[in-house]
Coordinates of C-alpha atoms and ligand atoms in Angstrom, one line a residue:
X189 CA 22.3 -9.6 18.3
X190 CA 19.9 -6.6 18.0
X191 CA 19.7 -4.4 14.9
X192 CA 18.6 -0.8 14.5
X193 CA 17.7 0.9 11.3
X194 CA 18.8 4.3 10.0
X195 CA 16.7 5.3 7.0
X196 CA 18.0 8.2 4.8
X197 CA 15.1 10.3 3.6
X198 CA 16.3 13.9 3.5
X199 CA 16.7 14.3 -0.2
X200 CA 14.4 16.6 -2.2
X201 CA 13.8 14.5 -5.2
X202 CA 13.9 17.4 -7.6
X203 CA 13.3 15.1 -10.6
X204 CA 9.9 14.1 -9.3
X205 CA 8.6 17.6 -10.1
X206 CA 6.5 17.5 -6.9
X207 CA 5.5 19.6 -3.9
X208 CA 5.6 16.4 -1.9
X209 CA 8.8 14.9 -0.6
X210 CA 10.0 12.1 -2.8
X211 CA 9.8 9.3 -0.2
X212 CA 6.1 10.0 0.3
X213 CA 5.2 9.1 -3.2
X214 CA 3.3 5.8 -3.2
X215 CA 3.8 2.3 -4.6
X216 CA 0.8 0.0 -4.2
X217 CA -0.8 2.5 -1.8
X218 CA 2.2 2.8 0.6
X219 CA 4.8 5.5 0.6
X220 CA 8.2 4.5 -0.7
X221 CA 9.5 5.1 2.8
X222 CA 7.0 2.6 4.2
X223 CA 8.3 -0.1 1.8
X224 CA 11.8 0.5 3.1
X225 CA 10.6 0.5 6.7
X226 CA 8.6 -2.7 6.2
X227 CA 11.6 -4.5 4.8
X228 CA 13.6 -3.5 7.9
X229 CA 10.7 -4.3 10.2
X230 CA 11.2 -8.0 9.5
X231 CA 14.5 -7.8 11.5
X232 CA 12.5 -6.6 14.6
X233 CA 14.7 -3.6 14.9
X234 CA 15.5 -2.2 18.4
X235 CA 15.3 1.4 17.1
X236 CA 14.2 2.9 13.8
X237 CA 15.5 6.4 13.0
X238 CA 14.4 8.2 9.9
X239 CA 16.6 11.1 8.7
X240 CA 14.4 13.7 7.2
X241 CA 15.1 17.1 5.6
X242 CA 13.1 18.3 2.7
X243 CA 9.4 18.3 3.8
X244 CA 10.4 17.0 7.2
X245 CA 6.9 17.7 8.8
X246 CA 5.2 15.7 6.2
X247 CA 7.7 12.9 6.5
X248 CA 7.3 13.0 10.3
X249 CA 3.5 12.6 10.0
X250 CA 3.9 9.7 7.5
X251 CA 6.4 7.9 9.8
X252 CA 4.1 8.2 12.8
X253 CA 1.4 6.3 10.7
X254 CA 3.8 3.6 9.5
X255 CA 5.6 2.8 12.8
X256 CA 4.7 4.6 16.1
X257 CA 8.0 3.6 17.6
X258 CA 10.1 5.1 14.8
X259 CA 11.9 8.4 15.5
X260 CA 12.5 11.2 13.0
X261 CA 15.7 13.3 13.1
X262 CA 16.3 16.3 11.0
X263 CA 19.3 16.9 8.7
X264 CA 19.2 20.7 8.2
X265 CA 21.9 20.9 5.6
X266 CA 22.3 18.0 3.2
X267 CA 26.0 17.5 3.2
X268 CA 26.1 14.0 2.0
X269 CA 25.1 10.4 3.1
X270 CA 27.8 10.3 5.8
X271 CA 26.6 13.5 7.3
X272 CA 23.0 12.2 7.1
X273 CA 23.8 9.1 9.1
X274 CA 25.6 11.1 11.8
X275 CA 22.3 13.0 12.5
X276 CA 21.1 9.7 14.0
X277 CA 23.8 9.5 16.6
X278 CA 22.0 11.2 19.5
X279 CA 18.8 9.2 18.8
X280 CA 20.9 6.0 18.9
X281 CA 22.5 6.7 22.3
X282 CA 22.4 3.6 24.4
X283 CA 21.5 1.3 21.6
X284 CA 23.8 -1.6 20.8
X285 CA 24.4 -4.1 18.1
X286 CA 24.0 -3.7 14.3
X287 CA 23.0 -0.6 12.4
X288 CA 21.5 -1.1 8.9
X289 CA 21.4 1.9 6.7
X290 CA 18.6 2.0 4.1
X291 CA 17.4 4.7 1.6
X292 CA 13.9 5.9 1.8
X293 CA 13.6 6.0 -1.9
X294 CA 14.7 2.4 -2.5
X295 CA 11.6 0.3 -1.7
X296 CA 12.4 -3.3 -2.8
X297 CA 15.2 -4.5 -0.6
X298 CA 14.1 -7.9 0.7
X299 CA 14.0 -8.9 4.3
X300 CA 16.1 -12.0 3.5
X301 CA 18.8 -9.8 2.0
X302 CA 19.0 -7.8 5.2
X303 CA 19.1 -11.0 7.2
X304 CA 22.0 -12.2 5.1
X305 CA 23.8 -8.9 5.8
X306 CA 23.5 -9.2 9.6
X307 CA 24.7 -12.8 9.3
X308 CA 27.7 -11.7 7.4
X309 CA 28.5 -9.2 10.2
X310 CA 29.9 -12.1 12.2
X311 CA 32.8 -12.1 9.7
X312 CA 33.1 -8.4 8.9
X313 CA 33.0 -5.1 10.7
X314 CA 31.3 -3.5 7.7
X315 CA 29.0 -5.3 5.3
X316 CA 27.9 -3.6 2.1
X317 CA 25.1 -4.7 -0.2
X318 CA 26.5 -5.0 -3.7
X319 CA 25.0 -5.8 -7.1
X320 CA 26.0 -6.0 -10.7
X321 CA 23.6 -3.7 -12.7
X322 CA 23.1 -4.1 -16.4
X323 CA 24.2 -0.5 -16.7
X324 CA 26.5 0.5 -13.8
X325 CA 26.0 4.2 -14.7
X326 CA 27.0 6.5 -11.9
X327 CA 26.8 4.1 -9.0
X328 CA 29.7 3.9 -6.5
X329 CA 32.1 1.0 -7.4
X330 CA 33.1 -1.8 -4.9
X331 CA 36.8 -2.2 -5.0
X332 CA 37.6 -5.8 -4.0
X333 CA 40.7 -7.8 -3.1
X334 CA 39.4 -11.4 -3.3
X335 CA 36.5 -11.5 -0.8
X336 CA 37.7 -8.5 1.0
X337 CA 36.1 -5.1 0.2
X338 CA 38.9 -2.6 0.2
X339 CA 37.0 0.6 -0.7
X340 CA 34.0 2.2 -2.3
X341 CA 34.9 4.6 -5.0
X342 CA 32.2 7.1 -6.0
X343 CA 31.8 7.5 -9.7
X344 CA 32.7 11.2 -9.7
X345 CA 36.0 10.4 -8.0
X346 CA 36.8 7.1 -9.9
X347 CA 39.5 6.6 -12.5
X348 CA 38.6 5.0 -15.8
X349 CA 39.9 1.6 -14.5
X350 CA 37.8 1.9 -11.4
X351 CA 34.7 2.8 -13.4
X352 CA 35.2 -0.5 -15.3
X353 CA 34.4 -2.4 -12.1
X354 CA 31.0 -4.1 -12.6
X355 CA 30.2 -4.5 -8.9
X356 CA 28.3 -1.5 -7.5
X357 CA 27.2 -0.1 -4.2
X358 CA 23.4 -0.4 -3.5
X359 CA 23.8 2.1 -0.6
X360 CA 22.7 -0.5 2.0
X361 CA 25.3 -0.9 4.7
X362 CA 25.5 -2.9 7.9
X363 CA 28.0 -2.2 10.7
X364 CA 28.3 -2.2 14.5
X365 CA 26.4 1.0 15.7
X366 CA 29.3 2.4 17.8
X367 CA 31.9 1.5 15.2
X368 CA 29.8 3.1 12.5
X369 CA 29.7 6.5 14.3
X370 CA 33.4 6.4 15.2
X371 CA 34.3 5.6 11.5
X372 CA 32.1 8.5 10.4
X373 CA 34.0 10.8 12.6
X374 CA 37.0 10.2 10.4
X375 CA 35.2 11.0 7.1
X376 CA 36.0 14.3 5.4
X377 CA 34.6 16.0 2.4
X378 CA 37.7 16.4 0.2
X379 CA 36.2 14.8 -2.9
X380 CA 34.6 15.7 -6.2
X381 CA 31.2 16.4 -4.7
X382 CA 32.5 18.2 -1.6
X383 CA 30.2 15.8 0.4
X384 CA 30.7 13.6 3.5
X385 CA 30.4 10.2 1.9
X386 CA 29.1 7.4 4.0
X387 CA 31.0 5.1 1.6
X388 CA 34.3 6.4 2.8
X389 CA 33.9 4.3 6.0
X390 CA 35.1 1.2 4.1
X391 CA 38.6 2.5 3.3
X392 CA 38.9 4.0 6.8
X393 CA 37.9 0.6 8.4
X394 CA 40.5 -1.2 6.2
X395 CA 43.2 1.3 7.4
X396 CA 42.3 0.3 10.9
X397 CA 42.7 -3.3 10.0
X398 CA 39.0 -4.0 10.2
X399 CA 37.5 -6.5 7.8
X400 CA 34.9 -5.4 5.2
X401 CA 32.7 -7.7 3.1
X402 CA 30.0 -7.7 0.5
X403 CA 26.6 -9.4 0.3
X404 CA 25.2 -9.5 -3.2
X405 CA 21.6 -9.1 -4.4
X406 CA 19.6 -8.8 -7.6
X407 CA 19.5 -5.5 -9.3
X408 CA 15.6 -5.6 -9.0
X409 CA 16.0 -5.1 -5.2
X410 CA 18.1 -2.0 -5.5
X411 CA 15.8 -0.2 -7.8
X412 CA 15.6 3.5 -6.7
X413 CA 13.0 6.1 -7.6
X414 CA 14.1 9.4 -8.9
X415 CA 11.3 10.4 -11.3
X416 CA 7.7 9.8 -12.1
X417 CA 8.8 7.4 -14.8
X418 CA 10.8 5.5 -12.2
X419 CA 7.8 5.5 -9.9
X420 CA 5.6 4.0 -12.6
X421 CA 8.3 1.4 -13.4
X422 CA 8.6 0.5 -9.7
X423 CA 4.8 0.1 -9.4
X424 CA 4.9 -2.2 -12.4
X425 CA 7.7 -4.2 -10.9
X426 CA 5.8 -4.4 -7.6
X427 CA 2.6 -5.6 -9.3
X428 CA 4.5 -8.2 -11.3
X429 CA 6.0 -9.6 -8.2
X430 CA 2.8 -9.6 -6.2
X431 CA 0.9 -11.4 -9.0
X432 CA 3.6 -14.0 -9.3
X433 CA 3.5 -14.5 -5.5
X434 CA -0.3 -14.9 -5.6
X435 CA -0.1 -17.6 -8.3
X436 CA 2.6 -19.4 -6.4
X437 CA 0.4 -19.4 -3.3
X438 CA -2.4 -21.1 -5.1
X439 CA -4.6 -18.2 -6.1
X440 CA -6.3 -18.4 -9.5
X441 CA -5.8 -15.2 -11.5
X442 CA -7.6 -15.5 -14.8
X443 CA -5.8 -12.5 -16.2
X444 CA -3.0 -11.7 -13.8
X445 CA -1.7 -8.6 -15.7
X446 CA -5.1 -6.8 -15.1
X447 CA -5.2 -7.3 -11.3
X448 CA -3.8 -4.6 -9.1
X449 CA -2.7 -5.4 -5.6
X450 CA -1.9 -3.2 -2.6
X451 CA 1.3 -3.7 -0.7
X452 CA -0.6 -5.6 2.1
X453 CA -3.2 -7.5 0.1
X454 CA -3.6 -11.1 1.4
X455 CA -5.4 -13.6 -0.8
X456 CA -5.8 -17.2 0.4
X457 CA -5.3 -20.5 -1.5
X458 CA -7.9 -21.6 -3.9
X459 CA -9.5 -18.1 -4.1
X460 CA -10.2 -16.8 -7.6
X461 CA -9.7 -13.3 -8.7
X462 CA -11.1 -12.4 -12.1
X463 CA -9.9 -9.8 -14.5
X464 CA -9.6 -6.1 -13.7
X465 CA -10.0 -6.4 -9.9
X466 CA -8.4 -3.6 -7.9
X467 CA -7.3 -4.0 -4.3
X468 CA -6.8 -0.9 -2.1
X469 CA -5.0 -1.3 1.2
X470 CA -6.1 -3.5 4.0
X471 CA -7.8 -6.4 2.2
X472 CA -7.8 -10.0 3.2
X473 CA -9.6 -12.6 1.1
X474 CA -9.9 -16.1 2.4
X475 CA -9.7 -19.6 0.9
X476 CA -12.1 -20.3 -1.9
X477 CA -13.6 -16.9 -2.1
X478 CA -14.4 -15.6 -5.6
X479 CA -13.7 -12.0 -6.5
X480 CA -15.4 -11.4 -9.9
X481 CA -14.4 -9.0 -12.6
X482 CA -14.2 -5.3 -12.2
X483 CA -14.6 -5.2 -8.5
X484 CA -12.9 -2.7 -6.2
X485 CA -12.0 -3.7 -2.6
X486 CA -10.5 -1.7 0.2
X487 CA -10.1 -2.2 3.9
X488 CA -12.3 -5.3 4.0
X489 CA -12.4 -8.9 4.7
X490 CA -13.9 -11.6 2.5
X491 CA -14.4 -15.0 4.1
X492 CA -14.3 -18.5 2.7
X493 CA -16.7 -19.3 -0.1
X494 CA -18.0 -15.7 -0.3
X495 CA -18.6 -14.2 -3.7
X496 CA -18.0 -10.6 -4.7
X497 CA -19.0 -8.9 -7.9
X498 CA -18.8 -8.6 -10.9
X499 CA -18.7 -4.8 -10.5
X500 CA -18.9 -4.7 -6.7
X501 CA -17.3 -2.1 -4.4
X502 CA -16.3 -3.1 -0.9
X503 CA -15.2 -0.1 1.2
X504 CA -13.4 0.0 4.5
X505 CA -15.1 -2.0 7.2
X506 CA -16.9 -4.4 4.9
X507 CA -16.9 -7.8 6.5
X508 CA -18.3 -10.7 4.5
X509 CA -18.9 -13.9 6.5
X510 CA -18.6 -17.4 4.9
X511 CA -20.6 -17.9 1.7
X512 CA -22.0 -14.3 1.7
X513 CA -22.7 -12.8 -1.7
X514 CA -22.4 -9.2 -2.8
X515 CA -23.3 -8.8 -6.4
X516 CA -23.2 -6.3 -9.2
X517 CA -23.4 -2.6 -8.6
X518 CA -23.5 -3.0 -4.9
X519 CA -21.5 -0.9 -2.4
X520 CA -20.8 -2.1 1.1
X521 CA -19.1 0.1 3.7
X522 CA -18.6 -0.5 7.4
X523 CA -21.0 -3.4 7.5
X524 CA -21.1 -7.0 8.3
X525 CA -22.8 -9.3 5.8
X526 CA -23.7 -12.5 7.7
X527 CA -23.1 -16.1 6.7
X528 CA -24.9 -16.9 3.5
X529 CA -26.6 -13.5 3.3
X530 CA -27.1 -12.0 -0.1
X531 CA -26.9 -8.5 -1.4
X532 CA -27.1 -9.2 -5.0
X533 CA -28.1 -6.2 -7.0
X534 CA -27.8 -2.4 -7.0
X535 CA -27.6 -1.8 -3.3
X536 CA -25.9 0.4 -0.8
X537 CA -25.3 -1.1 2.6
X538 CA -23.4 1.2 4.9
X539 CA -23.0 1.2 8.7
X540 CA -25.1 -1.9 9.0
X541 CA -25.1 -5.5 10.0
X542 CA -27.0 -8.0 8.0
X543 CA -27.9 -11.3 9.7
X544 CA -27.1 -14.7 8.4
X545 CA -29.0 -16.0 5.4
X546 CA -30.9 -12.6 5.1
X547 CA -31.8 -11.6 1.6
X548 CA -31.5 -8.0 0.6
X549 CA -33.6 -7.2 -2.5
X550 CA -32.4 -5.3 -5.5
X551 CA -32.0 -1.5 -5.0
X552 CA -32.1 -1.6 -1.2
X553 CA -30.5 1.4 0.4
X554 CA -29.4 1.9 4.0
X555 CA -30.1 5.7 4.5
X556 CA -27.3 6.0 7.0
X557 CA -26.4 9.7 6.9
X558 CA -28.6 12.6 8.0
X559 CA -26.1 15.2 6.8
X560 CA -24.4 15.3 10.2
X561 CA -24.4 11.9 11.9
X562 CA -24.1 8.4 10.6
X563 CA -26.6 5.8 11.9
X564 CA -26.7 2.1 12.0
X565 CA -29.1 -0.4 10.4
X566 CA -29.6 -3.9 11.8
X567 CA -31.2 -6.6 9.8
X568 CA -31.8 -9.9 11.6
X569 CA -31.1 -13.5 10.4
X570 CA -33.2 -14.8 7.5
X571 CA -35.0 -11.5 7.1
X572 CA -36.2 -10.7 3.6
X573 CA -35.9 -7.1 2.5
X574 CA -38.0 -6.4 -0.5
X575 CA -36.6 -4.7 -3.6
X576 CA -36.2 -1.0 -3.4
X577 CA -36.5 -0.7 0.4
X578 CA -35.2 2.4 2.0
X579 CA -33.9 1.5 5.4
X580 CA -33.9 4.9 7.2
X581 CA -31.3 4.5 10.0
X582 CA -31.2 4.1 12.9
X583 CA -33.5 1.2 12.3
X584 CA -33.8 -2.5 13.1
X585 CA -35.5 -5.2 11.1
X586 CA -35.9 -8.4 13.2
X587 CA -35.1 -11.9 12.3
X588 CA -37.3 -13.5 9.7
X589 CA -39.2 -10.2 9.2
X590 CA -40.2 -9.0 5.7
X591 CA -40.3 -5.6 4.2
X592 CA -42.6 -5.0 1.2
X593 CA -40.9 -3.8 -2.0
X594 CA -40.7 -0.1 -2.3
X595 CA -41.1 0.5 1.4
X596 CA -39.5 3.4 3.3
X597 CA -38.8 1.8 6.7
X598 CA -38.5 4.4 9.4
X599 CA -39.6 2.3 12.4
X600 CA -38.2 -0.9 13.8
X601 CA -39.8 -4.1 12.5
X602 CA -40.3 -6.8 15.1
X603 CA -39.0 -10.3 14.3
X604 CA -41.4 -12.3 12.0
X605 CA -43.5 -9.2 11.1
X606 CA -44.3 -7.9 7.6
X607 CA -43.7 -4.1 7.2
X608 CA -45.5 -2.2 4.5
X609 CA -44.2 1.3 4.2
X610 CA -45.6 2.6 1.0
X611 CA -48.9 4.2 -0.2
X612 CA -51.7 1.9 -1.3
X613 CA -52.2 1.5 -5.0
X614 CA -55.4 2.7 -6.7
X615 CA -56.5 1.5 -10.2
X616 CA -58.6 3.9 -12.3
X617 CA -60.5 1.9 -15.0
X618 CA -59.7 3.0 -18.6
X619 CA -58.1 6.2 -17.5
X620 CA -54.7 5.4 -19.2
X621 CA -56.2 5.1 -22.6
X622 CA -58.3 8.2 -22.1
X623 CA -55.3 10.3 -21.0
X624 CA -53.2 9.1 -24.0
X625 CA -55.9 9.9 -26.5
X626 CA -56.3 13.4 -25.1
X627 CA -52.5 14.0 -25.3
X628 CA -52.2 12.7 -28.8
X629 CA -55.1 14.9 -29.9
X630 CA -53.5 18.0 -28.4
X631 CA -50.2 17.2 -30.3
X632 CA -52.0 16.8 -33.6
X633 CA -53.9 20.2 -33.2
X634 CA -50.5 21.9 -32.5
X635 CA -48.9 20.5 -35.7
X636 CA -51.9 21.6 -37.8
X637 CA -51.7 25.2 -36.6
X638 CA -48.0 25.5 -37.7
Ligands
UD1_249 C1 24.9 6.8 -3.2 C2 26.2 6.2 -2.9 C3 26.7 5.4 -4.1 C4 25.6 4.3 -4.4 C5 24.3 5.0 -4.7 C6 23.2 3.9 -4.8 C7 27.3 7.7 -1.3 C8 28.4 8.8 -1.2 N1 27.2 7.2 -2.6 O1 25.1 7.8 -4.2 O2 27.9 4.7 -3.8 O3 26.0 3.6 -5.6 O4 23.9 5.8 -3.6 O5 22.0 4.5 -5.1 O6 26.7 7.3 -0.4 N2 20.6 11.6 1.5 C9 20.3 12.3 2.6 N3 21.1 13.4 3.0 C10 22.1 13.8 2.3 C11 22.4 13.1 1.1 C12 21.7 12.0 0.7 O7 19.3 12.0 3.3 O8 22.8 14.7 2.7 C13 19.7 10.5 1.1 C14 19.0 10.7 -0.2 O9 17.8 11.3 0.0 C15 18.9 9.3 -0.8 C16 20.2 8.6 -0.3 O10 20.6 9.4 0.9 O11 17.8 8.6 -0.3 C17 21.3 8.5 -1.3 O12 21.7 9.8 -1.7 P1 22.0 10.2 -3.2 O13 22.3 11.6 -3.3 O14 21.0 9.6 -4.1 O15 23.4 9.3 -3.4 P2 24.1 8.9 -4.7 O16 24.9 10.0 -5.2 O17 23.1 8.3 -5.6
MG250 MG1 21.0 8.3 -5.8

């Protein structure tokens, strides 16, 4: 049976103290909203509808980046979660099967949990994701009769006895799409908040003789973000989980608590990541690669056996082939470093391709930018680029060619040639000593006249 997602993201998030809508604040480099959408994406949803309100244009732009097929609908007045879901009705016309309602500010719901909910739909018309928090605080309470969910009672409307129920509503609900909207038609706003509560569909379903049930999850999954402190706590929780996952998958982390992953970082088995490595989005590191301390990687691919750092920076489009090496204080951007090639010290390699087994000497710079355009540098296989070579792009150095140290290479170098692009050295016999003597004498004369 197919499933569609309705993601509620209209809230302002006042407590974030931000000009940006709450759901666009990031955890591990992805907006909160993206985390919720990624969890749902595992179900291969037929449709994805995001209900936006506060900062809708910004939310719309973010959604387009996360999932081009997702649609944004606007909730003009925020009259409650039930009202929010109803805004998705037109966009869902013609869709069939399950609807899953998620919150854009609740990033950690696991795909397996959502799958368990769709599975439970074979027994119940409405399935609610429940959890038992350490502190049930102001969550809605799930009123059960045995295994049957009878009603969700909002904290504001609950009696003392109901508030004593430990089982709470996470907010995630799964129901048949058509039934969901027809149940919502029956929901009113005669309650303590004066809102249209999505949660009221449970009691209404029961009145109609429909079965309702609960799937339970860990409190960690339902963690919501309402403040900057929550955001920091959510980031920490994400990092802790990602580190544990990496260790479990056979990655060596010598100081796991110091490594920061992005939401999509992928590190292969038997890779090593040393202390204080930071991953931006879009990084894949293959088996056996070594990422040494204090390196920063983003939008790049590191192949088997390659070595990065310490203190290296790989920027978007850096592509390291097997056994390539990028050493300390090197920056690589939009460049392929061929198999076994070495860029070991103090270099900038941008908009370039470095052939296999080439050696790039210390301090080599690809001068890729003329102030307006970017240009490419090509270095052939087994070429040897002398230390402190400026490769003024566009320029090509052929296979097995050599550039002399300190050269400014402005013309292509044919394969196998030696390029010398520097002025010839002249030695003046004894002149150094003479010069120093003259300067010291001048200094002494100055001090005497004081
Ligand atoms: C809701 C549930 C409560 C549950 C809790 C879990 C209802 C009535 N109550 O309460 O049972 O325990 O979540 O966190 O559903 N939103 C909109 N438009 C609106 C109102 C809300 O898009 O008009 C969005 C918010 O941005 C938020 C989500 O829906 O992402 C939940 O709204 P919120 O106001 O936080 O609901 P709670 O009162 O916490
Ligand atoms: Mg809330």
